[in-house]
Amino acid sequence: MSSRFPAVILILCLLPASLNAQWQSAGAVSSWKKTAAGLILQLPPAALEIQIVTPAVVRVRFSPTGRFTSDSSWAVIGRPGAPEFRAEDSPTHIRILTGDLRLDIGKSPYRLSVSTADGTFLCGDDTIRGTGWSGSAVTVWKRISAGEHFYGLGEKSNAFEKSGSALSMWNSDIPAYTENTDPLYQDIPFYYAIRDSLSYGVFLDNPSFSHFIFGKEDRSLASFGVSGGDLNYYLIYGPSPREVLRRFTDLTGRMHLPPLWSLGYQQCRWSYYPERRVREIASTFRSKKIPCDAIYLDIHYMEGYRVFTWDTARFPSPSAMVADLKKDGFKTVVIIDPGIKADSSYSAYRDGERNRVFVQNADGSEFIGKVWPGDCVFPDFTRASARSWWGSLYEGLIAAGVRGFWNDMNEPSVFDGPQKTFPLNARADDHGIPSDHAATHNVYGMQMVRATYEGVRRLRPDERPFVLTRANYAGGQRYSAAWTGDNVSSWEHLRLGIRICLGMSICGQPFTGTDIGGFIGMPTGELYARWLEFGVFSPLMRSHAEINSPNKEPWEYGPDFEAVNRKTIELRYQLLPYIYSAFRNSAETGDAIMRPLVFDYPADPRTALCDDEFMFGIALLAAPVTEPGQSARTVYLPAGTWYDFHTGNRTAGGAEVTSAAPIGRIPVFVKAGTIVPTQPAEQYVGEKPPDRITLTVYPDRGTAEGALYEDDGISFDYMNGNYAERTVHLGSGAASDTLALSEPSGTYTPPPRLLEFRILGRDSVPPSVRRGSSPFRQMTGRSAGEEGWEFRPAEHELILRVRDSFRHEVFLIGR
Ligand code: MIG
C-alpha cells in the first residue's frame, strides 16, 4: 500500500521538474485588456485571466503557455452573469473594484493583492515568488497574515488546523489510514483562511494532482499548485466562514434533500449473506426493538462480483426478500463498484463493449485492471454517453425494490499496476475535449456517483435517490453522501472520524459519516457505544465491519451495552425532526450541518484548534467522548448561554465546563435562543406518524427562535412547494411573553398530532396563559393528549400542549 504514494508523487511532481529543471516566475504584464467578465493579461509566455464572478468571488486563471486549457468545470455549476466592476490603470498597478473587494494587480512583475472594499488586506502573492511554473506544474505563493489559520481541504486526517502541513489531492484507496496518511479517498481542493472575524476561501478547481502547503516550506507563505493544466482558482470572500461556504456552494451546488429514511440508523457489514442472514439481522433489530432503517448488501450478493447481478444461490429471490424487508421498514442498499468483469458471457460487459463506454489506454486499446471480479474494464465516467449507459444499468435493481446505492472503489482503485489506479495517460474526456486520466483522476468517483444519481433519478423519478460514495470531488455533494473509508476499531480513529467529517462538511459536503465501530478490527463494547453516540450527531449514521471481523451489530456487546445502544439509536430518532430541518437548511443554503466551533465563533481564539467538539445544526453543540474509561468530559463552550441537553440546566459559556458522560450519554449543549424539535422514538422512519412533536424552547434573555421543516420525506414534491415549514418565536414583552408559531409555508399537511412546547428556564408559575384571545386551560397532573398548560417547578419548565391546527398560534404568557 505505502509504496504507491512515492510512485504517484514521483511521477506527478518530479517529472515536470526533470523536463525543465528551473522554475520560471511570472514576470511583467506586456499588455492587458478589459473583458465583460474581468481582465486578460499577457505575461509572455504566460497569460492570466481575472474574472469577477460576483462582487465577493474572483476567479484567477493562469496558463504558463499563454493558452488556457478548457474553460469547463466538473465542480462549478453556478456562474452568475458578469457583475459590474471598475478597473483603474496606473503606471505600476491595475486596480479592480468589485464593490466588496479591491484587487491590486502589480504590473512588473505581475502580483495579485486582494483587500476588502474598505482596504483591509485579505491575501496577496508573495512579492518574490509570485506565480511560477516548471514544465506543466504551476504554483502560486501567498503571504500568510499574522494570526491566520487554515482549515478545510475536505477529507484530511491530519491536524485540523492546517498551518505547518503539506497536503495533496489524489483520490486514493488507503485502508487503515492514519493521522499521517495523505491523500485519502476523496479530495476537495478548497480551504479557508480565517483570522479573527475575517475569512476567505480558496478553491483550486483542477482535478489533477495538486498540492497545498501552509507555512511548511516557508513559515510566511502558503502555496498551492497543480501538476498540469491551468492554475484555476477562486478567491471567495466572507467575511464569515458561513458566508464563504454559502458562496462556495453557490458555485459548486448543494445536496438535494435525501430521503428521510437515510437519516435513520443504517446497518452494514462486508457482507451479510445469504438471504437467511439478512433476514435474521432485520428480525433481530425488530425483536430487540433497536431502531434501524437500512440494511446493506456488500460484494457477496453478486454473481462472482459482477455488478448488477445477484448470486442466485445466496439470494434466490431478491425481489421477495427486499419486499419482505420493506414490510418490516427496512430499505435495502447495495454496493456497486466501477469494475466490470471482462467476461464475454456477462451482459453488462458485452453491452458496454458494444457502446464503447470503457476506459481506453493511450493507444486506443481497452484498459484492463484487476479488482474483485478479476480482470475488469471500467466505464469512462468522464464521458456523458458512458454515464447515461451506466445510469440505465440500475433498472433491474430498482425493479427489485432496492432503495439505495453504495458506490465503492471509485478513486478509482485497481489492485494491480504501479499506481493502483488507471494509467495516467489513459484516455478521458473533458466535456468533449480529449483529455487523460492524470487530468481527470480526482473526478472519476464524482462522475460515477453523478451517473448513478442521474440514472436512479431517471428510473424512479418519484423518489429521491440515496447514493453513498467513497471517492468524490468538489461539488460531489450534488449526487451523493460520503463516508470516510476503511477506518480502524480504535479510539484514535473515533477521534479522527470527527475531524475528517468536519473537514468535508465545511467544504460543501454536508452528508458525511464514519464506519461506526471501526471497519477493521473489533471494538470493545465501550468503544462501540461511544462511537454510536458520535453517530447520533453524524449526518450519516451507519455501522460497518470488514470481512472476517467478528459480528459488530449493536447487540453484540452484552445486555448492558445492548440497552445503552438501543437508547443511543432511539435518541437519533427522537432528534429526526431537528436533523431533517438541518438538512433542509443545508440543502437550501449550503450551510454545513456539522461545524467546527471556529466556523460559528471565528473571533474566539479558543476555537481555533478545537476539533473534538462541534456544532450540529443551528442549536446543538456535541462533544463526543473519545477516550476509554471516562465518566465525564471537559467541553469548551463559546461565549453566550448554553443549556445542558440532558438536564436543561443553564451554563455560562466562554469557559470550559465538565459534563457528566457516563456511557450512553454524550455531552450535548443547546445554544440559548434556539428551539429544538423532537418526536418520540420509532423503529424506523414512517413506522407510524408521530403522535406528538415537541418543541423545546431554550430562551436567551427571554427570546428564542427556531424552525420546523416537514414534507413527505421521499418525493421531490417539496421542490414544488409541497412542504410545511414553520417558525417558532418566543418574545418577551412588558406584561407577558409571547410564543408564536407561524402558519406553515408550503402546501404539505402532516398527519394530525399534538404539539408540545417546553419552555425552559422559567422560574415561576405564570399568573395566566392565553391562547390567542381566549384563556388557556391549566392542566392538573399529566394528562397527555389534552390541551392546556402546566408548570413544572423542579424542571423550571412551562409546558403548553395543543392539537396541531396547522395554523398560526399565539400564546400570551402572563408575568
Ligand atoms: O477492497 O466491498 O471501503 O466499505 O466493505 C475492499 C468491500 C472493498 C472497501 C470499502 C468497504 C467495503 C469493501 N471495499
Short mmCIF file of N, CA and C and ligand atoms in Angstrom, two decimals, residues 173 175 185 268-271 298-300 335 337 372 406 408-409 411 413 415 470 483 485-486 515 519 542 544-547, ligand 1:
data_model
loop_
_atom_site.label_atom_id
_atom_site.label_comp_id
_atom_site.label_asym_id
_atom_site.label_seq_id
_atom_site.Cartn_x
_atom_site.Cartn_y
_atom_site.Cartn_z
N ASP A 173 -7.16 4.85 -2.42
CA ASP A 173 -7.74 3.80 -1.58
C ASP A 173 -6.72 3.41 -0.51
N PRO A 175 -6.81 1.69 2.99
CA PRO A 175 -7.39 1.09 4.20
C PRO A 175 -6.49 1.31 5.41
N TYR A 185 -9.31 9.16 0.33
CA TYR A 185 -10.18 8.70 -0.77
C TYR A 185 -10.75 9.82 -1.63
N CYS A 268 -24.60 -2.06 8.21
CA CYS A 268 -23.83 -2.61 7.09
C CYS A 268 -22.82 -3.61 7.62
N ARG A 269 -22.37 -4.54 6.80
CA ARG A 269 -21.14 -5.27 7.03
C ARG A 269 -20.72 -5.89 5.72
N TRP A 270 -19.49 -6.27 5.63
CA TRP A 270 -18.92 -6.98 4.48
C TRP A 270 -18.87 -8.44 4.86
N SER A 271 -19.77 -9.25 4.47
CA SER A 271 -21.06 -8.96 3.84
C SER A 271 -22.14 -9.75 4.57
N ASP A 298 -23.12 -6.00 0.81
CA ASP A 298 -21.77 -5.76 0.28
C ASP A 298 -21.50 -6.78 -0.83
N ILE A 299 -20.28 -6.84 -1.32
CA ILE A 299 -20.00 -7.50 -2.61
C ILE A 299 -20.41 -8.97 -2.76
N HIS A 300 -20.71 -9.66 -1.66
CA HIS A 300 -21.07 -11.09 -1.82
C HIS A 300 -22.46 -11.36 -2.37
N ILE A 335 -24.13 -2.44 -2.78
CA ILE A 335 -22.86 -1.88 -3.26
C ILE A 335 -22.76 -2.07 -4.77
N ASP A 337 -19.59 -1.42 -7.60
CA ASP A 337 -18.23 -0.96 -7.89
C ASP A 337 -18.12 -0.59 -9.37
N TRP A 372 -12.09 -6.91 -7.62
CA TRP A 372 -12.70 -8.12 -7.04
C TRP A 372 -13.07 -9.19 -8.05
N TRP A 406 -24.56 2.19 -3.11
CA TRP A 406 -23.32 2.47 -2.42
C TRP A 406 -22.20 2.26 -3.43
N ASP A 408 -18.41 2.19 -4.38
CA ASP A 408 -17.12 1.98 -3.71
C ASP A 408 -16.02 1.91 -4.78
N MET A 409 -14.77 1.88 -4.36
CA MET A 409 -13.63 1.58 -5.24
C MET A 409 -13.47 2.60 -6.38
N GLU A 411 -11.98 5.56 -6.63
CA GLU A 411 -10.91 6.59 -6.62
C GLU A 411 -10.35 6.83 -8.02
N SER A 413 -9.77 2.65 -7.65
CA SER A 413 -8.79 1.75 -7.04
C SER A 413 -8.66 0.51 -7.91
N PHE A 415 -6.23 -3.18 -8.20
CA PHE A 415 -5.31 -3.97 -7.38
C PHE A 415 -3.91 -4.07 -7.98
N ARG A 470 -17.33 6.64 -1.81
CA ARG A 470 -16.06 6.71 -1.11
C ARG A 470 -15.15 7.78 -1.73
N TRP A 483 -18.71 8.64 2.89
CA TRP A 483 -18.19 8.14 4.16
C TRP A 483 -16.68 8.10 4.12
N GLY A 485 -14.27 5.94 4.47
CA GLY A 485 -13.45 4.80 4.06
C GLY A 485 -13.11 3.85 5.19
N ASP A 486 -12.05 3.10 4.96
CA ASP A 486 -11.73 1.95 5.82
C ASP A 486 -10.97 2.37 7.07
N ASP A 515 -17.53 4.76 9.42
CA ASP A 515 -17.95 3.39 9.74
C ASP A 515 -18.00 3.30 11.26
N PHE A 519 -14.11 -0.11 10.89
CA PHE A 519 -14.25 -1.15 9.86
C PHE A 519 -13.31 -2.32 10.16
N ARG A 542 -24.12 5.13 10.19
CA ARG A 542 -24.04 3.79 9.63
C ARG A 542 -22.93 2.98 10.29
N HIS A 544 -20.49 -0.38 10.21
CA HIS A 544 -19.94 -1.24 9.15
C HIS A 544 -18.85 -2.12 9.75
N ALA A 545 -18.49 -3.18 9.05
CA ALA A 545 -17.49 -4.12 9.54
C ALA A 545 -16.81 -4.81 8.37
N GLU A 546 -15.53 -5.05 8.53
CA GLU A 546 -14.74 -5.71 7.49
C GLU A 546 -15.07 -7.19 7.42
N ILE A 547 -14.80 -7.79 6.27
CA ILE A 547 -14.94 -9.23 6.12
C ILE A 547 -14.05 -9.93 7.16
O1 MIG B 1 -11.33 -3.77 -1.25
O2 MIG B 1 -16.69 -4.13 -0.68
O3 MIG B 1 -14.25 0.73 1.81
O4 MIG B 1 -16.51 -0.40 2.95
O5 MIG B 1 -16.83 -3.20 2.69
C1 MIG B 1 -12.31 -3.55 -0.26
C2 MIG B 1 -15.80 -4.49 0.31
C3 MIG B 1 -13.58 -3.13 -0.93
C4 MIG B 1 -13.86 -1.26 0.57
C5 MIG B 1 -14.86 -0.40 1.25
C6 MIG B 1 -15.57 -1.21 2.31
C7 MIG B 1 -16.22 -2.41 1.69
C8 MIG B 1 -15.17 -3.26 0.96
N1 MIG B 1 -14.49 -2.44 -0.05
#
